[in-house]
PDB file of C-alpha atoms in Angstrom:
ATOM      1  CA  MET A  29      -9.709  55.906  33.341  1.00 39.00           C
ATOM      2  CA  ARG A  30     -10.660  58.163  36.231  1.00 44.00           C
ATOM      3  CA  ALA A  31      -9.794  56.679  39.613  1.00 43.00           C
ATOM      4  CA  THR A  32     -12.803  58.284  41.281  1.00 49.00           C
ATOM      5  CA  ARG A  33     -16.273  59.084  40.024  1.00 78.00           C
ATOM      6  CA  ILE A  34     -16.719  62.784  39.270  1.00 88.00           C
ATOM      7  CA  ARG A  35     -19.733  64.338  40.960  1.00 92.00           C
ATOM      8  CA  PRO A  36     -21.779  66.883  39.022  1.00 95.00           C
ATOM      9  CA  THR A  37     -21.444  70.390  40.458  1.00 95.00           C
ATOM     10  CA  GLY A  38     -24.538  71.838  38.788  1.00 95.00           C
ATOM     11  CA  ILE A  39     -22.354  74.379  37.001  1.00 97.00           C
ATOM     12  CA  GLU A  40     -23.135  74.581  33.297  1.00 97.00           C
ATOM     13  CA  ARG A  41     -20.358  75.188  30.817  1.00 97.00           C
ATOM     14  CA  THR A  42     -20.977  76.394  27.293  1.00 95.00           C
ATOM     15  CA  PHE A  43     -18.888  76.988  24.234  1.00 97.00           C
ATOM     16  CA  GLY A  44     -19.184  79.374  21.324  1.00 96.00           C
ATOM     17  CA  ASP A  45     -21.769  79.078  18.589  1.00 94.00           C
ATOM     18  CA  HIS A  46     -18.882  79.211  16.119  1.00 96.00           C
ATOM     19  CA  GLU A  47     -16.996  76.361  17.830  1.00 98.00           C
ATOM     20  CA  MET A  48     -17.230  72.642  17.175  1.00 98.00           C
ATOM     21  CA  ILE A  49     -16.233  69.809  19.472  1.00 98.00           C
ATOM     22  CA  VAL A  50     -14.608  66.964  17.532  1.00 98.00           C
ATOM     23  CA  THR A  51     -13.544  63.513  18.673  1.00 98.00           C
ATOM     24  CA  LYS A  52     -12.694  60.281  16.923  1.00 98.00           C
ATOM     25  CA  THR A  53     -12.836  56.809  18.436  1.00 97.00           C
ATOM     26  CA  ASP A  54     -11.933  53.281  17.533  1.00 96.00           C
ATOM     27  CA  PRO A  55     -14.769  50.760  16.964  1.00 95.00           C
ATOM     28  CA  ARG A  56     -15.045  50.122  20.730  1.00 94.00           C
ATOM     29  CA  GLY A  57     -15.547  53.819  21.521  1.00 94.00           C
ATOM     30  CA  VAL A  58     -12.013  54.498  22.791  1.00 97.00           C
ATOM     31  CA  ILE A  59     -10.921  58.071  22.028  1.00 98.00           C
ATOM     32  CA  THR A  60      -8.174  58.298  19.401  1.00 98.00           C
ATOM     33  CA  TYR A  61      -8.416  62.058  18.739  1.00 98.00           C
ATOM     34  CA  ALA A  62      -9.823  65.054  20.589  1.00 98.00           C
ATOM     35  CA  ASN A  63      -9.698  68.644  19.380  1.00 98.00           C
ATOM     36  CA  ASP A  64      -8.807  71.621  21.562  1.00 98.00           C
ATOM     37  CA  VAL A  65     -12.465  72.620  22.041  1.00 98.00           C
ATOM     38  CA  PHE A  66     -13.303  69.159  23.433  1.00 98.00           C
ATOM     39  CA  LEU A  67     -10.324  69.290  25.766  1.00 98.00           C
ATOM     40  CA  ARG A  68     -11.198  72.762  27.037  1.00 98.00           C
ATOM     41  CA  VAL A  69     -14.920  72.105  27.545  1.00 98.00           C
ATOM     42  CA  SER A  70     -14.431  68.660  29.096  1.00 98.00           C
ATOM     43  CA  ALA A  71     -11.617  69.934  31.364  1.00 98.00           C
ATOM     44  CA  LEU A  72      -9.378  67.097  30.230  1.00 97.00           C
ATOM     45  CA  THR A  73      -5.845  67.098  28.875  1.00 97.00           C
ATOM     46  CA  GLU A  74      -5.062  65.219  25.702  1.00 97.00           C
ATOM     47  CA  ALA A  75      -3.212  62.609  27.778  1.00 97.00           C
ATOM     48  CA  GLU A  76      -6.280  62.140  29.998  1.00 97.00           C
ATOM     49  CA  ALA A  77      -8.659  61.800  27.030  1.00 97.00           C
ATOM     50  CA  VAL A  78      -6.874  59.832  24.317  1.00 97.00           C
ATOM     51  CA  GLY A  79      -6.922  56.111  25.017  1.00 97.00           C
ATOM     52  CA  GLN A  80      -9.957  56.342  27.298  1.00 97.00           C
ATOM     53  CA  PRO A  81     -13.512  55.205  26.550  1.00 95.00           C
ATOM     54  CA  HIS A  82     -15.683  58.029  25.260  1.00 94.00           C
ATOM     55  CA  ASN A  83     -18.112  57.392  28.108  1.00 93.00           C
ATOM     56  CA  LEU A  84     -15.472  59.073  30.267  1.00 93.00           C
ATOM     57  CA  ILE A  85     -17.675  62.170  29.884  1.00 95.00           C
ATOM     58  CA  ARG A  86     -21.018  60.444  30.472  1.00 94.00           C
ATOM     59  CA  HIS A  87     -23.250  62.488  32.767  1.00 96.00           C
ATOM     60  CA  PRO A  88     -25.269  60.378  35.228  1.00 94.00           C
ATOM     61  CA  ASP A  89     -28.454  62.237  34.171  1.00 95.00           C
ATOM     62  CA  MET A  90     -28.048  61.190  30.533  1.00 96.00           C
ATOM     63  CA  PRO A  91     -30.483  58.322  29.833  1.00 97.00           C
ATOM     64  CA  ARG A  92     -28.849  55.033  28.965  1.00 95.00           C
ATOM     65  CA  GLY A  93     -31.689  54.271  26.560  1.00 95.00           C
ATOM     66  CA  VAL A  94     -30.531  57.130  24.322  1.00 96.00           C
ATOM     67  CA  PHE A  95     -27.040  55.621  24.157  1.00 94.00           C
ATOM     68  CA  LYS A  96     -28.620  52.295  23.161  1.00 95.00           C
ATOM     69  CA  LEU A  97     -30.353  54.126  20.324  1.00 95.00           C
ATOM     70  CA  LEU A  98     -27.037  55.709  19.323  1.00 94.00           C
ATOM     71  CA  TRP A  99     -25.078  52.437  19.367  1.00 94.00           C
ATOM     72  CA  ASP A 100     -27.876  50.623  17.517  1.00 95.00           C
ATOM     73  CA  ALA A 101     -27.722  53.221  14.726  1.00 95.00           C
ATOM     74  CA  LEU A 102     -23.934  53.021  14.527  1.00 94.00           C
ATOM     75  CA  GLY A 103     -24.121  49.216  14.549  1.00 93.00           C
ATOM     76  CA  GLU A 104     -26.277  49.499  11.432  1.00 95.00           C
ATOM     77  CA  GLN A 105     -23.628  51.833   9.936  1.00 95.00           C
ATOM     78  CA  ARG A 106     -25.992  54.801  10.065  1.00 95.00           C
ATOM     79  CA  GLU A 107     -25.183  58.306  11.218  1.00 96.00           C
ATOM     80  CA  ILE A 108     -27.119  59.753  14.121  1.00 96.00           C
ATOM     81  CA  PHE A 109     -27.843  63.196  15.502  1.00 97.00           C
ATOM     82  CA  ALA A 110     -28.541  63.317  19.222  1.00 97.00           C
ATOM     83  CA  TYR A 111     -28.808  65.760  22.085  1.00 97.00           C
ATOM     84  CA  VAL A 112     -26.345  64.690  24.770  1.00 97.00           C
ATOM     85  CA  LEU A 113     -25.597  65.920  28.277  1.00 97.00           C
ATOM     86  CA  ASN A 114     -21.907  65.484  29.134  1.00 97.00           C
ATOM     87  CA  LEU A 115     -19.932  65.730  32.370  1.00 97.00           C
ATOM     88  CA  ALA A 116     -16.572  67.515  32.440  1.00 97.00           C
ATOM     89  CA  ALA A 117     -13.691  66.275  34.585  1.00 97.00           C
ATOM     90  CA  ASP A 118     -14.237  69.165  37.019  1.00 97.00           C
ATOM     91  CA  GLY A 119     -17.928  68.309  37.534  1.00 97.00           C
ATOM     92  CA  ALA A 120     -19.375  70.958  35.203  1.00 98.00           C
ATOM     93  CA  HIS A 121     -21.930  69.809  32.632  1.00 98.00           C
ATOM     94  CA  TYR A 122     -22.470  70.809  29.033  1.00 98.00           C
ATOM     95  CA  TRP A 123     -25.086  70.039  26.392  1.00 98.00           C
ATOM     96  CA  VAL A 124     -24.239  69.229  22.790  1.00 98.00           C
ATOM     97  CA  LEU A 125     -26.017  68.460  19.557  1.00 98.00           C
ATOM     98  CA  ALA A 126     -23.921  65.519  18.417  1.00 97.00           C
ATOM     99  CA  HIS A 127     -23.531  64.171  14.894  1.00 97.00           C
ATOM    100  CA  VAL A 128     -21.864  60.757  15.027  1.00 97.00           C
ATOM    101  CA  THR A 129     -20.833  58.864  11.913  1.00 97.00           C
ATOM    102  CA  PRO A 130     -18.979  55.632  11.232  1.00 97.00           C
ATOM    103  CA  SER A 131     -15.482  55.981   9.724  1.00 97.00           C
ATOM    104  CA  TYR A 132     -14.490  53.468   7.069  1.00 96.00           C
ATOM    105  CA  ASP A 133     -11.197  52.132   5.722  1.00 96.00           C
ATOM    106  CA  ALA A 134     -10.497  51.735   2.002  1.00 96.00           C
ATOM    107  CA  GLY A 135     -12.154  48.298   2.060  1.00 96.00           C
ATOM    108  CA  GLY A 136     -15.380  49.645   3.516  1.00 94.00           C
ATOM    109  CA  ARG A 137     -14.847  48.288   7.047  1.00 96.00           C
ATOM    110  CA  VAL A 138     -15.835  50.419  10.047  1.00 96.00           C
ATOM    111  CA  VAL A 139     -12.612  51.482  11.739  1.00 97.00           C
ATOM    112  CA  GLY A 140     -14.117  53.897  14.238  1.00 97.00           C
ATOM    113  CA  TYR A 141     -16.466  56.807  14.720  1.00 97.00           C
ATOM    114  CA  HIS A 142     -16.258  60.543  14.151  1.00 97.00           C
ATOM    115  CA  SER A 143     -18.332  62.922  16.249  1.00 97.00           C
ATOM    116  CA  ASN A 144     -18.910  66.631  15.683  1.00 98.00           C
ATOM    117  CA  ARG A 145     -20.794  68.507  18.359  1.00 97.00           C
ATOM    118  CA  ARG A 146     -22.315  71.962  18.250  1.00 97.00           C
ATOM    119  CA  ARG A 147     -23.854  74.089  20.952  1.00 97.00           C
ATOM    120  CA  PRO A 148     -27.619  73.456  21.032  1.00 96.00           C
ATOM    121  CA  ALA A 149     -30.289  76.135  21.339  1.00 95.00           C
ATOM    122  CA  PRO A 150     -31.578  76.661  24.904  1.00 95.00           C
ATOM    123  CA  ALA A 151     -35.172  75.895  23.831  1.00 95.00           C
ATOM    124  CA  ALA A 152     -34.048  72.541  22.401  1.00 96.00           C
ATOM    125  CA  VAL A 153     -32.206  71.708  25.632  1.00 96.00           C
ATOM    126  CA  ALA A 154     -35.298  72.553  27.699  1.00 96.00           C
ATOM    127  CA  ALA A 155     -37.507  70.334  25.531  1.00 95.00           C
ATOM    128  CA  ILE A 156     -35.116  67.386  25.411  1.00 97.00           C
ATOM    129  CA  SER A 157     -34.447  67.685  29.159  1.00 96.00           C
ATOM    130  CA  ASP A 158     -38.148  67.119  29.854  1.00 95.00           C
ATOM    131  CA  LEU A 159     -38.236  64.086  27.568  1.00 96.00           C
ATOM    132  CA  TYR A 160     -35.000  62.660  29.030  1.00 97.00           C
ATOM    133  CA  ALA A 161     -36.404  63.034  32.567  1.00 97.00           C
ATOM    134  CA  LYS A 162     -39.242  60.682  31.615  1.00 97.00           C
ATOM    135  CA  VAL A 163     -36.784  58.190  30.135  1.00 97.00           C
ATOM    136  CA  ARG A 164     -34.581  58.342  33.258  1.00 97.00           C
ATOM    137  CA  ALA A 165     -37.651  57.758  35.434  1.00 97.00           C
ATOM    138  CA  ALA A 166     -38.329  54.509  33.568  1.00 97.00           C
ATOM    139  CA  GLU A 167     -34.688  53.487  33.947  1.00 97.00           C
ATOM    140  CA  SER A 168     -34.637  54.279  37.669  1.00 96.00           C
ATOM    141  CA  ARG A 169     -37.236  51.609  38.381  1.00 96.00           C
ATOM    142  CA  HIS A 170     -34.627  48.913  37.619  1.00 96.00           C
ATOM    143  CA  ASP A 171     -31.525  47.951  39.592  1.00 94.00           C
ATOM    144  CA  HIS A 172     -30.073  45.679  36.911  1.00 94.00           C
ATOM    145  CA  THR A 173     -28.300  47.754  34.230  1.00 94.00           C
ATOM    146  CA  PRO A 174     -29.519  45.776  31.189  1.00 94.00           C
ATOM    147  CA  ASP A 175     -33.091  46.037  32.471  1.00 96.00           C
ATOM    148  CA  ALA A 176     -32.682  49.797  33.035  1.00 96.00           C
ATOM    149  CA  VAL A 177     -31.305  50.266  29.512  1.00 96.00           C
ATOM    150  CA  ALA A 178     -34.159  48.251  28.006  1.00 96.00           C
ATOM    151  CA  ALA A 179     -36.750  50.170  30.044  1.00 97.00           C
ATOM    152  CA  GLY A 180     -35.254  53.520  29.052  1.00 96.00           C
ATOM    153  CA  HIS A 181     -35.120  52.558  25.410  1.00 96.00           C
ATOM    154  CA  GLN A 182     -38.730  51.365  25.509  1.00 97.00           C
ATOM    155  CA  ALA A 183     -39.858  54.548  27.284  1.00 97.00           C
ATOM    156  CA  LEU A 184     -38.134  56.615  24.612  1.00 96.00           C
ATOM    157  CA  GLN A 185     -39.796  54.588  21.848  1.00 96.00           C
ATOM    158  CA  ASP A 186     -43.197  54.948  23.541  1.00 97.00           C
ATOM    159  CA  ILE A 187     -42.820  58.728  23.839  1.00 96.00           C
ATOM    160  CA  LEU A 188     -41.757  58.993  20.207  1.00 96.00           C
ATOM    161  CA  ALA A 189     -44.688  56.791  19.106  1.00 97.00           C
ATOM    162  CA  GLU A 190     -47.095  59.071  21.014  1.00 96.00           C
ATOM    163  CA  ARG A 191     -45.637  62.000  19.086  1.00 95.00           C
ATOM    164  CA  GLY A 192     -45.762  60.116  15.799  1.00 96.00           C
ATOM    165  CA  MET A 193     -42.063  60.500  15.037  1.00 95.00           C
ATOM    166  CA  GLU A 194     -38.699  58.809  15.075  1.00 94.00           C
ATOM    167  CA  TYR A 195     -35.834  60.118  17.230  1.00 95.00           C
ATOM    168  CA  ASP A 196     -34.141  61.727  14.199  1.00 92.00           C
ATOM    169  CA  GLU A 197     -37.358  63.605  13.433  1.00 94.00           C
ATOM    170  CA  LEU A 198     -37.574  64.802  17.028  1.00 95.00           C
ATOM    171  CA  VAL A 199     -33.980  66.048  16.939  1.00 95.00           C
ATOM    172  CA  TRP A 200     -34.569  67.929  13.690  1.00 94.00           C
ATOM    173  CA  SER A 201     -37.818  69.356  15.009  1.00 93.00           C
ATOM    174  CA  LEU A 202     -36.054  70.682  18.117  1.00 94.00           C
ATOM    175  CA  THR A 203     -33.056  71.873  16.116  1.00 93.00           C
ATOM    176  CA  ASN A 204     -35.275  73.828  13.773  1.00 88.00           C
ATOM    177  CA  GLY A 205     -37.320  75.349  16.597  1.00 77.00           C
ATOM    178  CA  GLY A 206     -40.409  73.173  16.202  1.00 55.00           C
ATOM    179  CA  GLY A 207     -40.263  70.772  19.147  1.00 48.00           C
ATOM    180  CA  ARG A 208     -43.499  68.909  19.864  1.00 44.00           C
TER     181      ARG A 208
END
């Protein structure tokens, strides 16, 4: 784990449209595999990444309520697509369109999670950034972490209800250039 908290620098890092970030974790979210693209973009070495919780790259501007949505889906053994803002070890940030799926053993037990991430379109990032700002605002009104998570999750659900869609529908809408 990092000894000190990394501060965002405001510098955005990107990766190629042809590249894919891949990580695997155990059921608790501890990284068991990271590909070279992940290591390069996150500014981590393999030794710094493997064995650490995946939230090692959590950006402070990423709403906690979205992670609740992600973990709820995985807890129900469903895949999820999500737009995520990450923080590299050097303070740079990078956006991804993540596809996270449970990994199963031969007996059908969840043994971890597999995540593929692609570079999102700038228009999708702009749209999701606006939505995430509203979710973060709801979270910021609470000092107690569980209350902030619940408030963020509720704000996200309220926004989606106003738009008449589920989070997956929103992601696909933004991914396909629709965004509402």
